[in-house]
């Protein structure tokens, strides 16, 4: 095996997807370790056997007919997403949903099929979780509506304060309930109309005056409004007030009679219902956007994988093609990594939601952690001509945390900075010890920055921001910062964002002092903290 073939074999062997090479007779000629892990069969059990062993019995006849038709006249490339996920039968009899992409190629006169299978079961589980959360939200909303109905019935059965106002004499009468609602002692005389007017909230006085005037002039038979009052104990309450005018024989207003009811609790309940409705609307929007983004983002790396895999199959494995093969293999590796990141983000968010993330904590060298992230990010940075810097003191103490999770956190932040920074810019990772001996990690860039509104929603799930320079929505599912925030909280770290449009962004992680493994040597303190 040549060096290039060995590189390709290793890349395919490391891929989480199942890769098969199948001849025109349906015999599996090659299966990677990912295929073995997905199906439960050993590679030696797959290679040499017919591909139909992976098809549920009731579908094999249909599959054979489809395979024959595709062999004779099918397109050279079939992409996952052109139809729904297909059922695949594992060794232990379990049926799993898989997305399938196929490349048909004539290799030295022999018809071969390159097949890539992606296990869609975790994605369907994530979707089921979203549907479940939506159902729970609707159930909560129904309970709120029922609670409101019961509350309104109780209000109808309750005593409502009554009042009347003699227009000619100016005398005002209040029942005991009106005294209670307005915060007055019922042994005292009712206040005058001037004091009543002052009791109405300044922002509502014009509304109340207009309603009373329309009744006095005969434009309306009665008014029914809600407004705020300021009680003598300085508490603000929401009341519902109803008023009707009695007239004398000449048709002139003689008496205004009415009722007042403390409506504060009902108003608050309506506010909560409005908030719940907004949350439901936002949840539906997020779900729809998530599914649309998911479909698009999965196709992008899969198209690259299929395309370059087809190019590799079309080349002879000679020394003249080694550089091209290495390049194609690199593209496949990059696309596979992107696909793995997308699926990984979904699964990681689901694991956090279900409380399944367990930290494997140890003493960590902060400088080594940042160097590892720089190495992992170097390729992306070079593609955009972005410089990566690290500012970390040599005497930095160790940090107590989960190495894999913190690598994920910092890598997500650096990846975001590279994504939102123009070519020729810079991204800096820095670490230092605050005055309280807690460690602060920060990732800064001189990218496009964010507005205050964008900063407030940047950590929200499925939030995809626009670049102020390109006005284009960025790729990905919008889970990066949400995962960073969730994993940071598992480390009791506080996430904060400082950003200025057109100037750049700094994302800060402040770990508590108890996670600093204090060494006997002196600590480098941040003089500004």
Coordinates of C-alpha atoms in Angstrom, one line a residue:
X1 CA 0.0 0.0 0.0
X2 CA 1.4 3.4 -1.0
X3 CA 1.7 6.3 1.5
X4 CA -1.3 8.0 0.0
X5 CA -3.4 4.9 0.1
X6 CA -2.4 4.4 3.7
X7 CA -3.4 8.0 4.6
X8 CA -6.8 7.6 2.9
X9 CA -7.4 4.3 4.6
X10 CA -6.6 5.8 8.0
X11 CA -8.9 8.7 7.3
X12 CA -11.8 6.5 6.2
X13 CA -11.1 4.2 9.2
X14 CA -11.4 7.1 11.6
X15 CA -14.6 8.4 10.1
X16 CA -17.7 8.0 12.3
X17 CA -19.8 7.2 9.2
X18 CA -20.1 3.8 7.6
X19 CA -18.2 3.5 4.3
X20 CA -18.8 0.6 1.9
X21 CA -17.4 -0.4 -1.5
X22 CA -20.0 -2.6 -3.3
X23 CA -19.7 -4.3 -6.7
X24 CA -22.4 -4.7 -9.3
X25 CA -23.5 -8.0 -7.8
X26 CA -24.2 -6.4 -4.4
X27 CA -21.2 -8.0 -2.7
X28 CA -19.4 -5.8 -0.1
X29 CA -15.8 -5.4 -1.2
X30 CA -14.8 -3.1 1.6
X31 CA -16.2 -1.9 4.9
X32 CA -14.6 0.6 7.3
X33 CA -14.6 0.3 11.1
X34 CA -17.4 2.8 11.2
X35 CA -19.6 0.3 9.3
X36 CA -18.7 -2.4 11.8
X37 CA -19.6 -0.1 14.7
X38 CA -22.9 1.0 13.1
X39 CA -24.1 -2.5 12.2
X40 CA -22.6 -4.6 14.9
X41 CA -21.0 -7.0 12.4
X42 CA -17.2 -7.4 12.3
X43 CA -15.5 -6.2 9.2
X44 CA -14.7 -9.8 8.2
X45 CA -18.4 -10.6 8.5
X46 CA -19.4 -7.7 6.1
X47 CA -16.7 -8.1 3.4
X48 CA -17.6 -10.7 0.9
X49 CA -21.2 -10.9 2.0
X50 CA -24.2 -9.5 0.1
X51 CA -25.3 -6.0 1.1
X52 CA -28.9 -7.3 1.5
X53 CA -28.0 -8.7 5.0
X54 CA -28.3 -5.0 6.2
X55 CA -31.8 -4.6 4.6
X56 CA -34.9 -5.5 6.6
X57 CA -36.5 -8.7 5.1
X58 CA -39.7 -7.1 4.0
X59 CA -37.8 -4.5 2.0
X60 CA -35.2 -6.7 0.3
X61 CA -37.2 -7.4 -2.9
X62 CA -37.8 -3.6 -3.3
X63 CA -34.2 -2.8 -2.6
X64 CA -33.0 -5.4 -5.2
X65 CA -35.2 -3.9 -7.9
X66 CA -34.0 -0.4 -7.0
X67 CA -30.3 -1.5 -6.9
X68 CA -30.6 -3.1 -10.4
X69 CA -32.3 0.0 -11.8
X70 CA -29.7 2.3 -10.3
X71 CA -26.9 0.0 -11.7
X72 CA -28.3 0.3 -15.2
X73 CA -29.5 3.9 -15.4
X74 CA -29.1 5.6 -12.1
X75 CA -27.3 9.0 -11.6
X76 CA -23.6 8.7 -10.8
X77 CA -24.1 10.6 -7.5
X78 CA -27.0 10.2 -5.1
X79 CA -27.0 12.6 -2.1
X80 CA -28.4 12.0 1.3
X81 CA -31.4 14.3 1.7
X82 CA -33.0 13.5 -1.6
X83 CA -35.3 11.1 0.2
X84 CA -36.1 10.2 3.8
X85 CA -33.8 8.2 6.0
X86 CA -33.7 4.5 5.2
X87 CA -34.1 1.6 7.6
X88 CA -30.9 -0.5 8.3
X89 CA -30.9 -3.8 10.1
X90 CA -28.1 -4.4 12.6
X91 CA -26.6 -7.7 13.6
X92 CA -28.7 -7.8 16.8
X93 CA -32.0 -7.2 14.8
X94 CA -32.3 -3.5 15.7
X95 CA -33.6 -1.3 12.9
X96 CA -31.9 2.1 12.7
X97 CA -32.6 5.1 10.5
X98 CA -29.7 6.0 8.2
X99 CA -29.0 8.6 5.6
X100 CA -27.4 7.2 2.5
X101 CA -25.3 8.8 -0.2
X102 CA -24.0 6.8 -3.2
X103 CA -21.2 7.3 -5.8
X104 CA -21.3 5.1 -8.9
X105 CA -18.0 4.7 -10.7
X106 CA -16.5 2.6 -13.4
X107 CA -13.1 1.5 -12.0
X108 CA -11.0 -0.2 -14.7
X109 CA -14.0 -1.6 -16.4
X110 CA -15.7 -2.8 -13.2
X111 CA -18.8 -1.1 -11.9
X112 CA -18.4 -0.2 -8.2
X113 CA -20.5 1.7 -5.8
X114 CA -19.2 3.9 -3.0
X115 CA -21.8 4.1 -0.2
X116 CA -21.7 6.4 2.8
X117 CA -24.2 5.8 5.6
X118 CA -24.9 8.3 8.4
X119 CA -26.8 7.1 11.5
X120 CA -29.7 9.6 11.7
X121 CA -31.2 8.0 14.9
X122 CA -29.5 10.5 17.3
X123 CA -30.9 13.4 15.2
X124 CA -34.4 11.9 15.2
X125 CA -34.1 11.5 19.0
X126 CA -33.1 15.1 19.3
X127 CA -36.1 16.1 17.2
X128 CA -38.3 13.9 19.4
X129 CA -37.0 15.8 22.4
X130 CA -37.9 19.1 20.7
X131 CA -41.4 17.8 20.0
X132 CA -41.7 16.7 23.6
X133 CA -40.6 20.1 25.0
X134 CA -43.1 21.7 22.7
X135 CA -45.9 19.5 24.0
X136 CA -44.9 20.3 27.6
X137 CA -45.0 24.0 26.8
X138 CA -48.5 23.7 25.2
X139 CA -49.6 21.7 28.3
X140 CA -48.4 24.5 30.6
X141 CA -50.2 27.0 28.5
X142 CA -53.4 25.1 28.7
X143 CA -53.0 24.9 32.5
X144 CA -52.5 28.6 32.6
X145 CA -55.7 29.2 30.6
X146 CA -57.6 26.9 32.9
X147 CA -56.2 28.8 35.9
X148 CA -57.3 32.0 34.4
X149 CA -60.9 30.7 33.9
X150 CA -61.1 29.5 37.5
X151 CA -59.7 32.9 38.7
X152 CA -62.3 34.8 36.7
X153 CA -65.1 32.7 38.1
X154 CA -63.9 33.3 41.6
X155 CA -63.8 37.1 40.9
X156 CA -67.5 37.0 39.8
X157 CA -68.4 35.4 43.1
X158 CA -66.4 37.8 45.1
X159 CA -67.7 41.1 46.6
X160 CA -66.9 44.1 44.3
X161 CA -66.7 47.5 45.7
X162 CA -69.4 50.0 44.7
X163 CA -69.4 53.8 44.6
X164 CA -71.4 56.8 43.5
X165 CA -70.7 60.4 42.8
X166 CA -73.4 63.1 43.2
X167 CA -72.4 65.6 40.5
X168 CA -74.5 68.5 42.0
X169 CA -73.1 68.3 45.5
X170 CA -69.8 66.7 44.8
X171 CA -70.5 64.0 47.5
X172 CA -68.7 60.7 47.0
X173 CA -69.8 57.4 48.5
X174 CA -67.5 54.3 48.8
X175 CA -68.4 50.8 50.0
X176 CA -66.1 49.0 52.4
X177 CA -64.5 47.0 49.6
X178 CA -63.5 50.2 47.7
X179 CA -61.8 51.5 50.9
X180 CA -59.8 48.2 51.1
X181 CA -58.9 48.3 47.4
X182 CA -57.7 51.9 47.6
X183 CA -55.9 51.5 50.9
X184 CA -58.1 53.8 53.0
X185 CA -59.5 53.3 56.5
X186 CA -63.3 52.7 56.1
X187 CA -64.0 54.7 59.2
X188 CA -63.0 57.9 57.5
X189 CA -64.9 60.0 55.0
X190 CA -64.3 59.3 51.3
X191 CA -61.8 61.6 49.8
X192 CA -62.8 64.4 47.4
X193 CA -62.8 64.1 43.7
X194 CA -59.5 66.1 43.5
X195 CA -57.8 63.5 45.7
X196 CA -59.3 60.7 43.7
X197 CA -58.0 62.2 40.5
X198 CA -54.5 62.3 42.1
X199 CA -54.8 58.6 43.1
X200 CA -55.0 57.6 39.4
X201 CA -51.6 56.8 38.0
X202 CA -50.3 59.9 36.0
X203 CA -49.9 57.8 32.8
X204 CA -53.5 56.7 33.0
X205 CA -55.3 59.9 34.0
X206 CA -56.0 61.1 30.4
X207 CA -57.5 57.6 29.6
X208 CA -59.8 57.7 32.6
X209 CA -60.9 61.4 32.0
X210 CA -61.7 60.6 28.4
X211 CA -63.9 57.6 29.4
X212 CA -65.8 59.6 32.0
X213 CA -66.3 62.5 29.7
X214 CA -67.8 60.3 26.9
X215 CA -70.3 58.9 29.4
X216 CA -71.2 62.4 30.8
X217 CA -71.8 63.8 27.2
X218 CA -74.0 60.8 26.3
X219 CA -71.7 59.4 23.7
X220 CA -71.6 56.1 25.7
X221 CA -74.1 54.5 28.1
X222 CA -71.3 53.3 30.4
X223 CA -67.5 52.9 30.5
X224 CA -65.5 49.8 31.4
X225 CA -61.8 50.4 31.7
X226 CA -58.6 49.1 33.4
X227 CA -56.1 51.5 34.9
X228 CA -53.6 51.8 37.7
X229 CA -54.0 53.5 41.1
X230 CA -51.4 54.6 43.6
X231 CA -52.6 53.6 47.1
X232 CA -51.8 55.6 50.2
X233 CA -49.2 53.0 51.2
X234 CA -47.5 53.8 47.8
X235 CA -48.4 50.4 46.3
X236 CA -49.5 50.5 42.7
X237 CA -52.6 48.3 41.9
X238 CA -54.5 47.6 38.7
X239 CA -58.2 48.1 38.9
X240 CA -61.2 47.5 36.7
X241 CA -63.7 50.3 36.9
X242 CA -67.2 50.4 35.5
X243 CA -69.4 53.6 35.5
X244 CA -72.9 54.6 34.4
X245 CA -74.6 58.0 34.4
X246 CA -78.1 58.7 35.7
X247 CA -79.8 61.8 34.3
X248 CA -82.5 64.1 35.5
X249 CA -85.8 64.9 33.7
X250 CA -83.9 67.4 31.5
X251 CA -81.4 64.8 30.4
X252 CA -78.5 66.3 32.3
X253 CA -76.1 64.1 34.3
X254 CA -77.2 63.8 37.9
X255 CA -75.4 60.9 39.4
X256 CA -72.5 58.6 38.4
X257 CA -72.7 55.1 39.9
X258 CA -70.1 52.3 39.4
X259 CA -68.0 49.5 40.7
X260 CA -64.3 49.0 41.2
X261 CA -62.5 45.7 41.4
X262 CA -58.8 44.9 42.2
X263 CA -57.6 43.5 38.9
X264 CA -53.9 43.2 39.7
X265 CA -53.7 39.4 39.9
X266 CA -55.7 39.0 36.7
X267 CA -53.5 41.5 34.9
X268 CA -50.4 39.7 36.1
X269 CA -51.9 36.4 34.9
X270 CA -52.6 37.9 31.5
X271 CA -49.0 39.1 31.3
X272 CA -47.8 35.6 32.1
X273 CA -50.0 34.2 29.4
X274 CA -48.6 36.7 26.9
X275 CA -45.1 35.7 27.9
X276 CA -46.0 32.0 27.5
X277 CA -47.5 32.7 24.1
X278 CA -44.4 34.5 23.1
X279 CA -42.3 31.6 24.3
X280 CA -44.4 29.1 22.4
X281 CA -44.1 31.3 19.2
X282 CA -40.4 31.5 19.7
X283 CA -40.1 27.8 20.4
X284 CA -42.0 27.0 17.1
X285 CA -39.8 29.5 15.2
X286 CA -36.6 28.1 16.7
X287 CA -37.7 24.5 15.9
X288 CA -38.6 25.4 12.3
X289 CA -35.3 27.3 11.8
X290 CA -33.4 24.5 13.5
X291 CA -34.7 21.8 11.1
X292 CA -34.1 24.0 8.1
X293 CA -30.6 24.8 9.2
X294 CA -29.9 21.2 10.1
X295 CA -30.9 20.0 6.6
X296 CA -28.7 22.6 4.9
X297 CA -25.7 22.3 7.2
X298 CA -25.6 18.5 6.9
X299 CA -25.7 18.6 3.1
X300 CA -22.7 20.9 2.8
X301 CA -20.0 18.6 4.2
X302 CA -21.7 15.5 2.8
X303 CA -21.5 17.0 -0.7
X304 CA -17.8 17.6 -0.2
X305 CA -17.2 14.1 1.0
X306 CA -19.1 12.5 -1.8
X307 CA -17.5 14.8 -4.4
X308 CA -13.9 14.3 -3.4
X309 CA -14.4 10.6 -2.8
X310 CA -15.6 10.3 -6.4
X311 CA -12.5 12.2 -7.6
X312 CA -10.3 9.9 -5.6
X313 CA -12.0 6.8 -7.1
X314 CA -11.4 8.2 -10.6
X315 CA -7.7 8.6 -10.1
X316 CA -5.0 6.0 -10.5
X317 CA -3.0 5.5 -7.3
X318 CA 0.4 6.5 -8.9
X319 CA 3.1 8.8 -7.7
X320 CA 2.0 11.4 -10.2
X321 CA -1.4 11.7 -8.4
X322 CA -0.1 11.6 -4.8
X323 CA -0.3 15.3 -4.2
X324 CA -3.8 15.5 -5.6
X325 CA -4.9 12.5 -3.6
X326 CA -3.5 14.0 -0.5
X327 CA -5.4 17.2 -1.1
X328 CA -8.7 15.4 -1.8
X329 CA -8.2 13.3 1.3
X330 CA -7.7 16.5 3.3
X331 CA -10.9 17.9 1.9
X332 CA -12.7 14.7 2.9
X333 CA -11.2 14.9 6.4
X334 CA -12.3 18.6 6.8
X335 CA -15.8 17.9 5.6
X336 CA -16.1 14.8 7.8
X337 CA -14.9 16.8 10.8
X338 CA -17.5 19.5 10.0
X339 CA -20.2 16.9 9.9
X340 CA -19.0 15.4 13.1
X341 CA -19.1 18.8 14.7
X342 CA -22.7 19.4 13.7
X343 CA -23.9 16.1 15.0
X344 CA -21.7 16.5 18.1
X345 CA -23.2 19.9 18.9
X346 CA -26.8 18.4 18.8
X347 CA -25.9 15.4 20.9
X348 CA -23.9 17.5 23.4
X349 CA -26.8 20.0 23.9
X350 CA -29.2 17.0 24.4
X351 CA -26.8 15.4 26.9
X352 CA -26.6 18.7 28.8
X353 CA -30.4 19.0 28.8
X354 CA -30.8 15.5 30.2
X355 CA -28.1 16.0 32.8
X356 CA -25.9 13.2 31.3
X357 CA -22.7 15.2 31.2
X358 CA -20.3 14.1 33.9
X359 CA -17.0 16.0 34.3
X360 CA -13.8 14.0 34.5
X361 CA -11.8 16.6 36.3
X362 CA -8.0 16.8 36.8
X363 CA -5.3 19.4 37.2
X364 CA -4.8 21.2 33.9
X365 CA -1.9 23.2 32.5
X366 CA -3.7 26.3 31.2
X367 CA -0.9 27.2 28.7
X368 CA -0.8 23.7 27.2
X369 CA -4.6 23.9 26.9
X370 CA -4.4 27.1 24.9
X371 CA -1.5 25.7 22.8
X372 CA -3.7 22.7 21.9
X373 CA -6.5 24.9 20.8
X374 CA -4.2 27.0 18.7
X375 CA -2.9 23.9 17.0
X376 CA -6.5 22.6 16.3
X377 CA -7.5 26.1 15.0
X378 CA -4.4 26.8 12.9
X379 CA -5.8 25.4 9.6
X380 CA -8.9 27.5 9.7
X381 CA -6.9 30.6 10.7
X382 CA -4.5 30.2 7.9
X383 CA -7.3 29.8 5.4
X384 CA -8.5 33.4 6.3
X385 CA -5.0 34.8 7.0
X386 CA -5.8 35.3 10.7
X387 CA -3.1 35.5 13.3
X388 CA -3.6 33.5 16.5
X389 CA -1.9 34.8 19.7
X390 CA -1.6 33.4 23.2
X391 CA -1.0 35.5 26.3
X392 CA -0.4 33.3 29.3
X393 CA 2.1 33.7 32.1
X394 CA 4.7 31.0 32.6
X395 CA 3.9 30.7 36.3
X396 CA 0.2 30.3 35.7
X397 CA -1.3 27.9 38.2
X398 CA -3.1 24.8 37.2
X399 CA -6.9 24.8 36.7
X400 CA -9.1 22.0 38.1
X401 CA -11.5 21.0 35.3
X402 CA -12.4 18.5 32.6
X403 CA -9.8 18.7 29.9
X404 CA -12.0 17.6 27.0
X405 CA -14.9 19.9 27.9
X406 CA -12.7 22.9 28.4
X407 CA -10.9 22.2 25.1
X408 CA -14.4 22.2 23.5
X409 CA -15.3 25.5 25.2
X410 CA -12.2 27.4 24.2
X411 CA -12.2 25.8 20.7
X412 CA -15.8 26.9 20.1
X413 CA -14.9 30.5 21.2
X414 CA -11.8 30.6 18.9
X415 CA -13.8 29.1 16.0
X416 CA -16.5 31.8 16.5
X417 CA -13.8 34.6 16.5
X418 CA -12.2 33.3 13.3
X419 CA -15.6 33.0 11.7
X420 CA -16.5 36.7 12.5
X421 CA -13.1 38.2 11.8
X422 CA -12.1 39.5 8.4
X423 CA -9.0 38.2 6.6
X424 CA -5.8 39.8 8.0
X425 CA -7.2 40.1 11.5
X426 CA -6.2 38.5 14.8
X427 CA -7.6 36.3 17.6
X428 CA -6.0 36.3 21.0
X429 CA -6.4 33.7 23.8
X430 CA -5.3 34.9 27.2
X431 CA -5.2 33.6 30.7
X432 CA -4.4 35.2 34.0
X433 CA -5.2 35.1 37.7
X434 CA -7.7 37.6 39.1
X435 CA -7.1 39.4 42.4
X436 CA -9.4 36.9 44.1
X437 CA -7.1 34.1 42.8
X438 CA -9.7 32.8 40.3
X439 CA -8.5 32.1 36.8
X440 CA -9.9 34.1 33.9
X441 CA -9.8 32.8 30.3
X442 CA -10.6 35.2 27.5
X443 CA -10.8 35.0 23.7
X444 CA -10.6 38.4 21.9
X445 CA -10.7 39.4 18.3
X446 CA -10.8 42.5 16.1
X447 CA -13.8 41.2 14.1
X448 CA -17.1 42.7 13.2
X449 CA -18.4 42.8 16.8
X450 CA -22.0 42.8 18.1
X451 CA -24.6 45.3 19.0
X452 CA -26.0 45.2 22.6
X453 CA -29.1 43.4 21.2
X454 CA -27.0 40.7 19.5
X455 CA -24.9 40.3 22.7
X456 CA -28.1 39.6 24.8
X457 CA -29.2 36.9 22.4
X458 CA -25.9 35.4 21.4
X459 CA -26.0 32.7 24.0
X460 CA -29.5 31.6 23.1
X461 CA -29.9 28.3 21.3
X462 CA -30.2 28.3 17.5
X463 CA -29.3 32.0 17.5
X464 CA -27.4 32.7 14.3
X465 CA -26.1 36.2 14.0
X466 CA -25.2 38.3 11.0
X467 CA -21.9 39.8 10.1
X468 CA -22.1 43.6 10.1
X469 CA -19.5 43.6 7.3
X470 CA -21.0 41.0 5.0
X471 CA -24.7 41.2 6.1
X472 CA -24.8 37.4 5.7
X473 CA -26.0 34.9 8.2
X474 CA -23.2 32.7 9.4
X475 CA -23.3 28.9 8.9
X476 CA -23.8 26.4 11.7
X477 CA -26.8 25.5 13.9
X478 CA -26.4 28.4 16.4
X479 CA -25.5 26.1 19.3
X480 CA -21.8 27.0 19.8
X481 CA -22.1 29.7 22.5
X482 CA -25.1 27.8 24.1
X483 CA -22.8 24.8 24.6
X484 CA -20.0 27.1 25.9
X485 CA -22.4 28.6 28.4
X486 CA -23.7 25.2 29.5
X487 CA -20.3 23.6 29.9
X488 CA -18.9 26.7 31.7
X489 CA -21.8 26.5 34.2
X490 CA -20.8 22.9 35.0
X491 CA -17.4 24.3 36.0
X492 CA -19.1 27.1 38.0
X493 CA -17.6 29.6 35.6
X494 CA -19.3 32.9 34.6
X495 CA -19.5 33.8 31.0
X496 CA -19.6 37.5 29.9
X497 CA -19.3 39.2 26.5
X498 CA -17.8 42.6 25.8
X499 CA -18.4 43.7 22.2
X500 CA -18.4 46.8 20.0
X501 CA -19.8 46.8 16.4
X502 CA -16.9 47.1 14.0
X503 CA -14.2 46.9 16.7
X504 CA -14.3 43.3 17.9
X505 CA -15.5 41.0 20.7
X506 CA -14.1 39.6 23.9
X507 CA -15.7 36.5 25.6
X508 CA -14.6 36.0 29.2
X509 CA -14.8 32.9 31.4
X510 CA -14.3 33.6 35.1
X511 CA -13.6 30.5 37.1
X512 CA -14.2 30.5 40.9
X513 CA -11.0 30.6 43.1
X514 CA -11.5 27.1 44.4
X515 CA -10.7 25.8 40.9
X516 CA -7.3 27.3 41.0
X517 CA -4.6 24.8 42.1
X518 CA -2.4 27.1 44.0
X519 CA 1.3 26.4 43.6
X520 CA 4.0 27.5 46.1
X521 CA 5.5 29.9 43.6
X522 CA 4.0 33.4 43.2
X523 CA 0.9 33.9 41.1
X524 CA 0.7 36.4 38.2
X525 CA -2.2 38.7 39.1
X526 CA -4.3 40.8 36.7
X527 CA -3.8 44.4 38.0
X528 CA -7.0 45.5 36.4
X529 CA -9.4 43.1 38.0

